[in-house]
């Protein structure tokens, strides 16, 4: 199945309050951090932006930006990421890819789901504007692929402390059933231990 070109936004700036404010992006399995795994999952992206603190250690070829104000939620983070990508593509003088992956930083086994979403985008008809993951009947708003232009437009106003799902619903995304093994996330220390990502690489941002 055809896999289209895409850019990517990784949301990595939450407070991790259920982890005692330990930076979630830096939790490690001894080899990779959660941020590393998220970046690996979108390694085929034409451009990738991580939205999080300015001190996050990202590779030189990865963009970094921050939602404004900080900790104002994932909707604000997606808005910031979409605008950073627009700035990037304007700077290099070419248009952004048609599609954009949205991904949280806390799903270390998400790579197969990203591939599946990209395959659905590659097979999309012209009227389809996005696909988001559903697992056991639960929508996964931070696991999806959307047409970049309408995604940017939808998040262009009023995204501070807003519901991500309420914005994404405006794109009428199609559902893609994903495996719970791939969408398992880290919100608590119990989940971190279960997934093997319970070794903090840094204590604060």
mmCIF file with all atom_site columns, C-alpha atoms in Angstrom:
data_model
loop_
_atom_site.group_PDB
_atom_site.id
_atom_site.type_symbol
_atom_site.label_atom_id
_atom_site.label_alt_id
_atom_site.label_comp_id
_atom_site.label_asym_id
_atom_site.label_entity_id
_atom_site.label_seq_id
_atom_site.pdbx_PDB_ins_code
_atom_site.Cartn_x
_atom_site.Cartn_y
_atom_site.Cartn_z
_atom_site.occupancy
_atom_site.B_iso_or_equiv
_atom_site.pdbx_formal_charge
_atom_site.auth_seq_id
_atom_site.auth_comp_id
_atom_site.auth_asym_id
_atom_site.auth_atom_id
_atom_site.pdbx_PDB_model_num
ATOM 1   C CA . UNK A 1 1   ? 0.000   0.000  0.000  1.00 0.00 ? 1   UNK A CA 1
ATOM 2   C CA . UNK A 1 2   ? 1.232   3.505  -0.840 1.00 0.00 ? 2   UNK A CA 1
ATOM 3   C CA . UNK A 1 3   ? 2.602   5.532  2.078  1.00 0.00 ? 3   UNK A CA 1
ATOM 4   C CA . UNK A 1 4   ? 2.382   9.287  1.473  1.00 0.00 ? 4   UNK A CA 1
ATOM 5   C CA . UNK A 1 5   ? 4.858   11.939 2.480  1.00 0.00 ? 5   UNK A CA 1
ATOM 6   C CA . UNK A 1 6   ? 4.069   13.498 5.838  1.00 0.00 ? 6   UNK A CA 1
ATOM 7   C CA . UNK A 1 7   ? 5.359   15.858 8.476  1.00 0.00 ? 7   UNK A CA 1
ATOM 8   C CA . UNK A 1 8   ? 4.950   15.225 12.201 1.00 0.00 ? 8   UNK A CA 1
ATOM 9   C CA . UNK A 1 9   ? 4.116   16.969 15.465 1.00 0.00 ? 9   UNK A CA 1
ATOM 10  C CA . UNK A 1 10  ? 5.148   15.304 18.738 1.00 0.00 ? 10  UNK A CA 1
ATOM 11  C CA . UNK A 1 11  ? 3.420   16.670 21.834 1.00 0.00 ? 11  UNK A CA 1
ATOM 12  C CA . UNK A 1 12  ? 5.938   16.469 24.680 1.00 0.00 ? 12  UNK A CA 1
ATOM 13  C CA . UNK A 1 13  ? 5.299   19.387 27.005 1.00 0.00 ? 13  UNK A CA 1
ATOM 14  C CA . UNK A 1 14  ? 2.906   18.197 29.703 1.00 0.00 ? 14  UNK A CA 1
ATOM 15  C CA . UNK A 1 15  ? 3.505   18.544 33.442 1.00 0.00 ? 15  UNK A CA 1
ATOM 16  C CA . UNK A 1 16  ? 3.483   14.761 34.084 1.00 0.00 ? 16  UNK A CA 1
ATOM 17  C CA . UNK A 1 17  ? 1.611   15.418 37.330 1.00 0.00 ? 17  UNK A CA 1
ATOM 18  C CA . UNK A 1 18  ? 0.747   11.732 37.829 1.00 0.00 ? 18  UNK A CA 1
ATOM 19  C CA . UNK A 1 19  ? 4.465   10.974 37.651 1.00 0.00 ? 19  UNK A CA 1
ATOM 20  C CA . UNK A 1 20  ? 5.309   13.475 40.367 1.00 0.00 ? 20  UNK A CA 1
ATOM 21  C CA . UNK A 1 21  ? 6.278   16.003 37.674 1.00 0.00 ? 21  UNK A CA 1
ATOM 22  C CA . UNK A 1 22  ? 9.128   13.782 36.485 1.00 0.00 ? 22  UNK A CA 1
ATOM 23  C CA . UNK A 1 23  ? 9.626   14.694 32.809 1.00 0.00 ? 23  UNK A CA 1
ATOM 24  C CA . UNK A 1 24  ? 7.776   12.008 30.894 1.00 0.00 ? 24  UNK A CA 1
ATOM 25  C CA . UNK A 1 25  ? 9.794   12.483 27.713 1.00 0.00 ? 25  UNK A CA 1
ATOM 26  C CA . UNK A 1 26  ? 12.952  11.449 29.560 1.00 0.00 ? 26  UNK A CA 1
ATOM 27  C CA . UNK A 1 27  ? 11.726  8.133  30.958 1.00 0.00 ? 27  UNK A CA 1
ATOM 28  C CA . UNK A 1 28  ? 14.009  5.394  29.650 1.00 0.00 ? 28  UNK A CA 1
ATOM 29  C CA . UNK A 1 29  ? 14.093  1.629  29.223 1.00 0.00 ? 29  UNK A CA 1
ATOM 30  C CA . UNK A 1 30  ? 17.870  1.716  29.516 1.00 0.00 ? 30  UNK A CA 1
ATOM 31  C CA . UNK A 1 31  ? 18.370  2.162  25.782 1.00 0.00 ? 31  UNK A CA 1
ATOM 32  C CA . UNK A 1 32  ? 15.811  4.698  24.569 1.00 0.00 ? 32  UNK A CA 1
ATOM 33  C CA . UNK A 1 33  ? 13.751  7.433  26.178 1.00 0.00 ? 33  UNK A CA 1
ATOM 34  C CA . UNK A 1 34  ? 10.075  7.903  25.403 1.00 0.00 ? 34  UNK A CA 1
ATOM 35  C CA . UNK A 1 35  ? 11.098  10.876 23.269 1.00 0.00 ? 35  UNK A CA 1
ATOM 36  C CA . UNK A 1 36  ? 13.544  8.674  21.360 1.00 0.00 ? 36  UNK A CA 1
ATOM 37  C CA . UNK A 1 37  ? 10.809  6.138  20.650 1.00 0.00 ? 37  UNK A CA 1
ATOM 38  C CA . UNK A 1 38  ? 8.377   8.799  19.451 1.00 0.00 ? 38  UNK A CA 1
ATOM 39  C CA . UNK A 1 39  ? 11.012  10.183 17.096 1.00 0.00 ? 39  UNK A CA 1
ATOM 40  C CA . UNK A 1 40  ? 11.765  6.689  15.793 1.00 0.00 ? 40  UNK A CA 1
ATOM 41  C CA . UNK A 1 41  ? 8.063   6.137  15.112 1.00 0.00 ? 41  UNK A CA 1
ATOM 42  C CA . UNK A 1 42  ? 7.990   9.162  12.781 1.00 0.00 ? 42  UNK A CA 1
ATOM 43  C CA . UNK A 1 43  ? 11.482  8.723  11.369 1.00 0.00 ? 43  UNK A CA 1
ATOM 44  C CA . UNK A 1 44  ? 10.088  8.785  7.822  1.00 0.00 ? 44  UNK A CA 1
ATOM 45  C CA . UNK A 1 45  ? 8.635   12.275 8.317  1.00 0.00 ? 45  UNK A CA 1
ATOM 46  C CA . UNK A 1 46  ? 9.741   14.977 5.899  1.00 0.00 ? 46  UNK A CA 1
ATOM 47  C CA . UNK A 1 47  ? 10.042  17.289 8.906  1.00 0.00 ? 47  UNK A CA 1
ATOM 48  C CA . UNK A 1 48  ? 9.284   16.755 12.582 1.00 0.00 ? 48  UNK A CA 1
ATOM 49  C CA . UNK A 1 49  ? 8.635   19.266 15.347 1.00 0.00 ? 49  UNK A CA 1
ATOM 50  C CA . UNK A 1 50  ? 8.683   18.438 19.048 1.00 0.00 ? 50  UNK A CA 1
ATOM 51  C CA . UNK A 1 51  ? 6.529   20.718 21.177 1.00 0.00 ? 51  UNK A CA 1
ATOM 52  C CA . UNK A 1 52  ? 7.940   20.967 24.669 1.00 0.00 ? 52  UNK A CA 1
ATOM 53  C CA . UNK A 1 53  ? 10.438  22.780 26.902 1.00 0.00 ? 53  UNK A CA 1
ATOM 54  C CA . UNK A 1 54  ? 13.347  24.549 25.226 1.00 0.00 ? 54  UNK A CA 1
ATOM 55  C CA . UNK A 1 55  ? 15.791  22.282 27.081 1.00 0.00 ? 55  UNK A CA 1
ATOM 56  C CA . UNK A 1 56  ? 14.528  19.054 25.489 1.00 0.00 ? 56  UNK A CA 1
ATOM 57  C CA . UNK A 1 57  ? 17.451  17.258 23.813 1.00 0.00 ? 57  UNK A CA 1
ATOM 58  C CA . UNK A 1 58  ? 16.313  16.802 20.228 1.00 0.00 ? 58  UNK A CA 1
ATOM 59  C CA . UNK A 1 59  ? 18.469  15.867 17.216 1.00 0.00 ? 59  UNK A CA 1
ATOM 60  C CA . UNK A 1 60  ? 19.753  18.679 15.019 1.00 0.00 ? 60  UNK A CA 1
ATOM 61  C CA . UNK A 1 61  ? 17.346  17.799 12.223 1.00 0.00 ? 61  UNK A CA 1
ATOM 62  C CA . UNK A 1 62  ? 14.287  17.987 14.496 1.00 0.00 ? 62  UNK A CA 1
ATOM 63  C CA . UNK A 1 63  ? 12.483  21.270 15.099 1.00 0.00 ? 63  UNK A CA 1
ATOM 64  C CA . UNK A 1 64  ? 11.622  22.370 18.642 1.00 0.00 ? 64  UNK A CA 1
ATOM 65  C CA . UNK A 1 65  ? 8.969   24.826 19.779 1.00 0.00 ? 65  UNK A CA 1
ATOM 66  C CA . UNK A 1 66  ? 6.799   25.570 22.803 1.00 0.00 ? 66  UNK A CA 1
ATOM 67  C CA . UNK A 1 67  ? 3.090   26.091 23.277 1.00 0.00 ? 67  UNK A CA 1
ATOM 68  C CA . UNK A 1 68  ? 2.179   29.586 24.474 1.00 0.00 ? 68  UNK A CA 1
ATOM 69  C CA . UNK A 1 69  ? 1.687   29.837 27.356 1.00 0.00 ? 69  UNK A CA 1
ATOM 70  C CA . UNK A 1 70  ? 3.618   26.773 28.552 1.00 0.00 ? 70  UNK A CA 1
ATOM 71  C CA . UNK A 1 71  ? 1.508   23.911 29.906 1.00 0.00 ? 71  UNK A CA 1
ATOM 72  C CA . UNK A 1 72  ? -1.616  25.246 28.168 1.00 0.00 ? 72  UNK A CA 1
ATOM 73  C CA . UNK A 1 73  ? -2.557  21.830 26.864 1.00 0.00 ? 73  UNK A CA 1
ATOM 74  C CA . UNK A 1 74  ? -2.117  19.587 23.840 1.00 0.00 ? 74  UNK A CA 1
ATOM 75  C CA . UNK A 1 75  ? -4.433  21.634 21.614 1.00 0.00 ? 75  UNK A CA 1
ATOM 76  C CA . UNK A 1 76  ? -2.186  24.654 22.119 1.00 0.00 ? 76  UNK A CA 1
ATOM 77  C CA . UNK A 1 77  ? 0.809   22.397 21.482 1.00 0.00 ? 77  UNK A CA 1
ATOM 78  C CA . UNK A 1 78  ? -0.604  21.198 18.163 1.00 0.00 ? 78  UNK A CA 1
ATOM 79  C CA . UNK A 1 79  ? -1.247  24.811 17.165 1.00 0.00 ? 79  UNK A CA 1
ATOM 80  C CA . UNK A 1 80  ? 2.354   25.727 18.041 1.00 0.00 ? 80  UNK A CA 1
ATOM 81  C CA . UNK A 1 81  ? 3.695   22.726 16.158 1.00 0.00 ? 81  UNK A CA 1
ATOM 82  C CA . UNK A 1 82  ? 1.639   23.441 13.053 1.00 0.00 ? 82  UNK A CA 1
ATOM 83  C CA . UNK A 1 83  ? 2.843   27.043 12.998 1.00 0.00 ? 83  UNK A CA 1
ATOM 84  C CA . UNK A 1 84  ? 6.481   25.978 13.474 1.00 0.00 ? 84  UNK A CA 1
ATOM 85  C CA . UNK A 1 85  ? 6.143   23.640 10.496 1.00 0.00 ? 85  UNK A CA 1
ATOM 86  C CA . UNK A 1 86  ? 4.629   26.460 8.426  1.00 0.00 ? 86  UNK A CA 1
ATOM 87  C CA . UNK A 1 87  ? 7.598   28.653 9.339  1.00 0.00 ? 87  UNK A CA 1
ATOM 88  C CA . UNK A 1 88  ? 10.009  25.866 8.430  1.00 0.00 ? 88  UNK A CA 1
ATOM 89  C CA . UNK A 1 89  ? 8.517   25.220 5.005  1.00 0.00 ? 89  UNK A CA 1
ATOM 90  C CA . UNK A 1 90  ? 8.266   28.929 4.259  1.00 0.00 ? 90  UNK A CA 1
ATOM 91  C CA . UNK A 1 91  ? 11.938  29.255 5.131  1.00 0.00 ? 91  UNK A CA 1
ATOM 92  C CA . UNK A 1 92  ? 13.030  26.518 2.740  1.00 0.00 ? 92  UNK A CA 1
ATOM 93  C CA . UNK A 1 93  ? 10.709  27.705 -0.002 1.00 0.00 ? 93  UNK A CA 1
ATOM 94  C CA . UNK A 1 94  ? 8.513   24.691 -0.561 1.00 0.00 ? 94  UNK A CA 1
ATOM 95  C CA . UNK A 1 95  ? 5.061   23.534 0.532  1.00 0.00 ? 95  UNK A CA 1
ATOM 96  C CA . UNK A 1 96  ? 4.431   21.243 3.450  1.00 0.00 ? 96  UNK A CA 1
ATOM 97  C CA . UNK A 1 97  ? 3.469   17.628 2.736  1.00 0.00 ? 97  UNK A CA 1
ATOM 98  C CA . UNK A 1 98  ? -0.226  16.925 2.411  1.00 0.00 ? 98  UNK A CA 1
ATOM 99  C CA . UNK A 1 99  ? -0.369  14.901 5.619  1.00 0.00 ? 99  UNK A CA 1
ATOM 100 C CA . UNK A 1 100 ? 0.726   15.471 9.219  1.00 0.00 ? 100 UNK A CA 1
ATOM 101 C CA . UNK A 1 101 ? 1.090   12.881 11.976 1.00 0.00 ? 101 UNK A CA 1
ATOM 102 C CA . UNK A 1 102 ? 0.052   13.919 15.493 1.00 0.00 ? 102 UNK A CA 1
ATOM 103 C CA . UNK A 1 103 ? 1.671   11.893 18.256 1.00 0.00 ? 103 UNK A CA 1
ATOM 104 C CA . UNK A 1 104 ? 1.995   12.088 22.015 1.00 0.00 ? 104 UNK A CA 1
ATOM 105 C CA . UNK A 1 105 ? 5.392   11.372 23.516 1.00 0.00 ? 105 UNK A CA 1
ATOM 106 C CA . UNK A 1 106 ? 4.153   8.668  25.883 1.00 0.00 ? 106 UNK A CA 1
ATOM 107 C CA . UNK A 1 107 ? 3.372   5.667  23.640 1.00 0.00 ? 107 UNK A CA 1
ATOM 108 C CA . UNK A 1 108 ? 6.653   3.758  23.255 1.00 0.00 ? 108 UNK A CA 1
ATOM 109 C CA . UNK A 1 109 ? 5.271   0.947  21.066 1.00 0.00 ? 109 UNK A CA 1
ATOM 110 C CA . UNK A 1 110 ? 3.334   3.176  18.673 1.00 0.00 ? 110 UNK A CA 1
ATOM 111 C CA . UNK A 1 111 ? 5.447   2.689  15.511 1.00 0.00 ? 111 UNK A CA 1
ATOM 112 C CA . UNK A 1 112 ? 3.216   -0.023 13.945 1.00 0.00 ? 112 UNK A CA 1
ATOM 113 C CA . UNK A 1 113 ? 0.161   2.183  14.498 1.00 0.00 ? 113 UNK A CA 1
ATOM 114 C CA . UNK A 1 114 ? 1.896   5.105  12.789 1.00 0.00 ? 114 UNK A CA 1
ATOM 115 C CA . UNK A 1 115 ? 2.616   2.892  9.777  1.00 0.00 ? 115 UNK A CA 1
ATOM 116 C CA . UNK A 1 116 ? -1.021  1.771  9.656  1.00 0.00 ? 116 UNK A CA 1
ATOM 117 C CA . UNK A 1 117 ? -2.312  5.339  9.819  1.00 0.00 ? 117 UNK A CA 1
ATOM 118 C CA . UNK A 1 118 ? 0.070   6.384  7.039  1.00 0.00 ? 118 UNK A CA 1
ATOM 119 C CA . UNK A 1 119 ? -1.174  3.517  4.883  1.00 0.00 ? 119 UNK A CA 1
ATOM 120 C CA . UNK A 1 120 ? -4.762  4.688  5.344  1.00 0.00 ? 120 UNK A CA 1
ATOM 121 C CA . UNK A 1 121 ? -3.744  8.202  4.344  1.00 0.00 ? 121 UNK A CA 1
ATOM 122 C CA . UNK A 1 122 ? -2.027  6.827  1.260  1.00 0.00 ? 122 UNK A CA 1
ATOM 123 C CA . UNK A 1 123 ? -5.234  5.111  0.197  1.00 0.00 ? 123 UNK A CA 1
ATOM 124 C CA . UNK A 1 124 ? -7.470  8.085  1.026  1.00 0.00 ? 124 UNK A CA 1
ATOM 125 C CA . UNK A 1 125 ? -9.909  9.587  -1.415 1.00 0.00 ? 125 UNK A CA 1
ATOM 126 C CA . UNK A 1 126 ? -9.811  13.324 -1.946 1.00 0.00 ? 126 UNK A CA 1
ATOM 127 C CA . UNK A 1 127 ? -12.582 14.106 0.546  1.00 0.00 ? 127 UNK A CA 1
ATOM 128 C CA . UNK A 1 128 ? -10.998 12.430 3.577  1.00 0.00 ? 128 UNK A CA 1
ATOM 129 C CA . UNK A 1 129 ? -9.242  14.902 5.838  1.00 0.00 ? 129 UNK A CA 1
ATOM 130 C CA . UNK A 1 130 ? -7.894  12.644 8.548  1.00 0.00 ? 130 UNK A CA 1
ATOM 131 C CA . UNK A 1 131 ? -7.703  9.368  10.420 1.00 0.00 ? 131 UNK A CA 1
ATOM 132 C CA . UNK A 1 132 ? -7.474  8.918  14.160 1.00 0.00 ? 132 UNK A CA 1
ATOM 133 C CA . UNK A 1 133 ? -6.810  5.860  16.209 1.00 0.00 ? 133 UNK A CA 1
ATOM 134 C CA . UNK A 1 134 ? -9.477  4.017  18.167 1.00 0.00 ? 134 UNK A CA 1
ATOM 135 C CA . UNK A 1 135 ? -8.590  1.275  20.633 1.00 0.00 ? 135 UNK A CA 1
ATOM 136 C CA . UNK A 1 136 ? -11.243 -0.808 22.375 1.00 0.00 ? 136 UNK A CA 1
ATOM 137 C CA . UNK A 1 137 ? -13.803 1.902  21.658 1.00 0.00 ? 137 UNK A CA 1
ATOM 138 C CA . UNK A 1 138 ? -11.637 4.708  23.052 1.00 0.00 ? 138 UNK A CA 1
ATOM 139 C CA . UNK A 1 139 ? -10.537 7.501  20.710 1.00 0.00 ? 139 UNK A CA 1
ATOM 140 C CA . UNK A 1 140 ? -6.838  8.327  20.680 1.00 0.00 ? 140 UNK A CA 1
ATOM 141 C CA . UNK A 1 141 ? -6.662  12.035 19.760 1.00 0.00 ? 141 UNK A CA 1
ATOM 142 C CA . UNK A 1 142 ? -2.857  12.069 19.959 1.00 0.00 ? 142 UNK A CA 1
ATOM 143 C CA . UNK A 1 143 ? -2.489  9.152  17.570 1.00 0.00 ? 143 UNK A CA 1
ATOM 144 C CA . UNK A 1 144 ? -3.640  10.329 14.172 1.00 0.00 ? 144 UNK A CA 1
ATOM 145 C CA . UNK A 1 145 ? -2.818  11.588 10.707 1.00 0.00 ? 145 UNK A CA 1
ATOM 146 C CA . UNK A 1 146 ? -4.523  14.600 9.147  1.00 0.00 ? 146 UNK A CA 1
ATOM 147 C CA . UNK A 1 147 ? -4.241  16.786 6.092  1.00 0.00 ? 147 UNK A CA 1
ATOM 148 C CA . UNK A 1 148 ? -1.859  19.504 7.206  1.00 0.00 ? 148 UNK A CA 1
ATOM 149 C CA . UNK A 1 149 ? -3.603  22.568 5.771  1.00 0.00 ? 149 UNK A CA 1
ATOM 150 C CA . UNK A 1 150 ? -7.022  22.007 7.382  1.00 0.00 ? 150 UNK A CA 1
ATOM 151 C CA . UNK A 1 151 ? -5.342  20.805 10.587 1.00 0.00 ? 151 UNK A CA 1
ATOM 152 C CA . UNK A 1 152 ? -3.437  24.079 10.840 1.00 0.00 ? 152 UNK A CA 1
ATOM 153 C CA . UNK A 1 153 ? -6.564  26.083 10.130 1.00 0.00 ? 153 UNK A CA 1
ATOM 154 C CA . UNK A 1 154 ? -8.677  24.283 12.734 1.00 0.00 ? 154 UNK A CA 1
ATOM 155 C CA . UNK A 1 155 ? -6.117  24.852 15.491 1.00 0.00 ? 155 UNK A CA 1
ATOM 156 C CA . UNK A 1 156 ? -5.357  28.452 14.506 1.00 0.00 ? 156 UNK A CA 1
ATOM 157 C CA . UNK A 1 157 ? -7.530  30.117 17.159 1.00 0.00 ? 157 UNK A CA 1
ATOM 158 C CA . UNK A 1 158 ? -8.672  29.539 20.699 1.00 0.00 ? 158 UNK A CA 1
ATOM 159 C CA . UNK A 1 159 ? -6.587  26.450 21.390 1.00 0.00 ? 159 UNK A CA 1
ATOM 160 C CA . UNK A 1 160 ? -5.344  27.393 24.879 1.00 0.00 ? 160 UNK A CA 1
ATOM 161 C CA . UNK A 1 161 ? -6.600  24.846 27.436 1.00 0.00 ? 161 UNK A CA 1
ATOM 162 C CA . UNK A 1 162 ? -9.081  23.579 24.853 1.00 0.00 ? 162 UNK A CA 1
ATOM 163 C CA . UNK A 1 163 ? -10.162 20.022 24.081 1.00 0.00 ? 163 UNK A CA 1
ATOM 164 C CA . UNK A 1 164 ? -8.049  18.379 21.392 1.00 0.00 ? 164 UNK A CA 1
ATOM 165 C CA . UNK A 1 165 ? -10.931 16.120 20.453 1.00 0.00 ? 165 UNK A CA 1
ATOM 166 C CA . UNK A 1 166 ? -13.287 19.063 19.887 1.00 0.00 ? 166 UNK A CA 1
ATOM 167 C CA . UNK A 1 167 ? -10.859 20.517 17.343 1.00 0.00 ? 167 UNK A CA 1
ATOM 168 C CA . UNK A 1 168 ? -10.115 17.238 15.605 1.00 0.00 ? 168 UNK A CA 1
ATOM 169 C CA . UNK A 1 169 ? -13.810 16.398 15.279 1.00 0.00 ? 169 UNK A CA 1
ATOM 170 C CA . UNK A 1 170 ? -14.121 19.399 12.969 1.00 0.00 ? 170 UNK A CA 1
ATOM 171 C CA . UNK A 1 171 ? -11.980 17.444 10.486 1.00 0.00 ? 171 UNK A CA 1
ATOM 172 C CA . UNK A 1 172 ? -14.426 14.502 10.570 1.00 0.00 ? 172 UNK A CA 1
ATOM 173 C CA . UNK A 1 173 ? -11.620 11.934 10.860 1.00 0.00 ? 173 UNK A CA 1
ATOM 174 C CA . UNK A 1 174 ? -12.177 8.332  9.920  1.00 0.00 ? 174 UNK A CA 1
ATOM 175 C CA . UNK A 1 175 ? -11.616 5.705  12.605 1.00 0.00 ? 175 UNK A CA 1
ATOM 176 C CA . UNK A 1 176 ? -8.691  3.288  12.430 1.00 0.00 ? 176 UNK A CA 1
ATOM 177 C CA . UNK A 1 177 ? -8.771  0.406  14.900 1.00 0.00 ? 177 UNK A CA 1
ATOM 178 C CA . UNK A 1 178 ? -5.421  0.062  16.656 1.00 0.00 ? 178 UNK A CA 1
ATOM 179 C CA . UNK A 1 179 ? -3.955  -2.621 18.891 1.00 0.00 ? 179 UNK A CA 1
ATOM 180 C CA . UNK A 1 180 ? -3.841  -1.898 22.638 1.00 0.00 ? 180 UNK A CA 1
ATOM 181 C CA . UNK A 1 181 ? -0.297  -3.255 22.608 1.00 0.00 ? 181 UNK A CA 1
ATOM 182 C CA . UNK A 1 182 ? 0.675   -0.376 20.325 1.00 0.00 ? 182 UNK A CA 1
ATOM 183 C CA . UNK A 1 183 ? -1.292  2.417  22.007 1.00 0.00 ? 183 UNK A CA 1
ATOM 184 C CA . UNK A 1 184 ? -0.345  1.589  25.615 1.00 0.00 ? 184 UNK A CA 1
ATOM 185 C CA . UNK A 1 185 ? 0.789   4.841  27.187 1.00 0.00 ? 185 UNK A CA 1
ATOM 186 C CA . UNK A 1 186 ? 2.649   6.077  30.237 1.00 0.00 ? 186 UNK A CA 1
ATOM 187 C CA . UNK A 1 187 ? 0.666   8.273  32.616 1.00 0.00 ? 187 UNK A CA 1
ATOM 188 C CA . UNK A 1 188 ? 1.566   6.644  35.950 1.00 0.00 ? 188 UNK A CA 1
ATOM 189 C CA . UNK A 1 189 ? 4.574   4.908  37.463 1.00 0.00 ? 189 UNK A CA 1
ATOM 190 C CA . UNK A 1 190 ? 2.672   1.629  37.333 1.00 0.00 ? 190 UNK A CA 1
ATOM 191 C CA . UNK A 1 191 ? 2.253   2.013  33.572 1.00 0.00 ? 191 UNK A CA 1
ATOM 192 C CA . UNK A 1 192 ? 5.880   3.101  33.229 1.00 0.00 ? 192 UNK A CA 1
ATOM 193 C CA . UNK A 1 193 ? 7.060   -0.055 34.990 1.00 0.00 ? 193 UNK A CA 1
ATOM 194 C CA . UNK A 1 194 ? 4.721   -2.264 32.975 1.00 0.00 ? 194 UNK A CA 1
ATOM 195 C CA . UNK A 1 195 ? 6.154   -0.902 29.725 1.00 0.00 ? 195 UNK A CA 1
ATOM 196 C CA . UNK A 1 196 ? 9.731   -0.903 31.002 1.00 0.00 ? 196 UNK A CA 1
ATOM 197 C CA . UNK A 1 197 ? 10.197  2.871  30.795 1.00 0.00 ? 197 UNK A CA 1
ATOM 198 C CA . UNK A 1 198 ? 10.672  3.696  34.479 1.00 0.00 ? 198 UNK A CA 1
ATOM 199 C CA . UNK A 1 199 ? 14.207  5.086  34.592 1.00 0.00 ? 199 UNK A CA 1
ATOM 200 C CA . UNK A 1 200 ? 14.229  8.916  34.515 1.00 0.00 ? 200 UNK A CA 1
ATOM 201 C CA . UNK A 1 201 ? 17.057  10.395 32.468 1.00 0.00 ? 201 UNK A CA 1
ATOM 202 C CA . UNK A 1 202 ? 16.580  13.851 33.946 1.00 0.00 ? 202 UNK A CA 1
ATOM 203 C CA . UNK A 1 203 ? 14.722  15.128 37.007 1.00 0.00 ? 203 UNK A CA 1
ATOM 204 C CA . UNK A 1 204 ? 13.444  18.380 35.539 1.00 0.00 ? 204 UNK A CA 1
ATOM 205 C CA . UNK A 1 205 ? 13.280  20.233 32.243 1.00 0.00 ? 205 UNK A CA 1
#
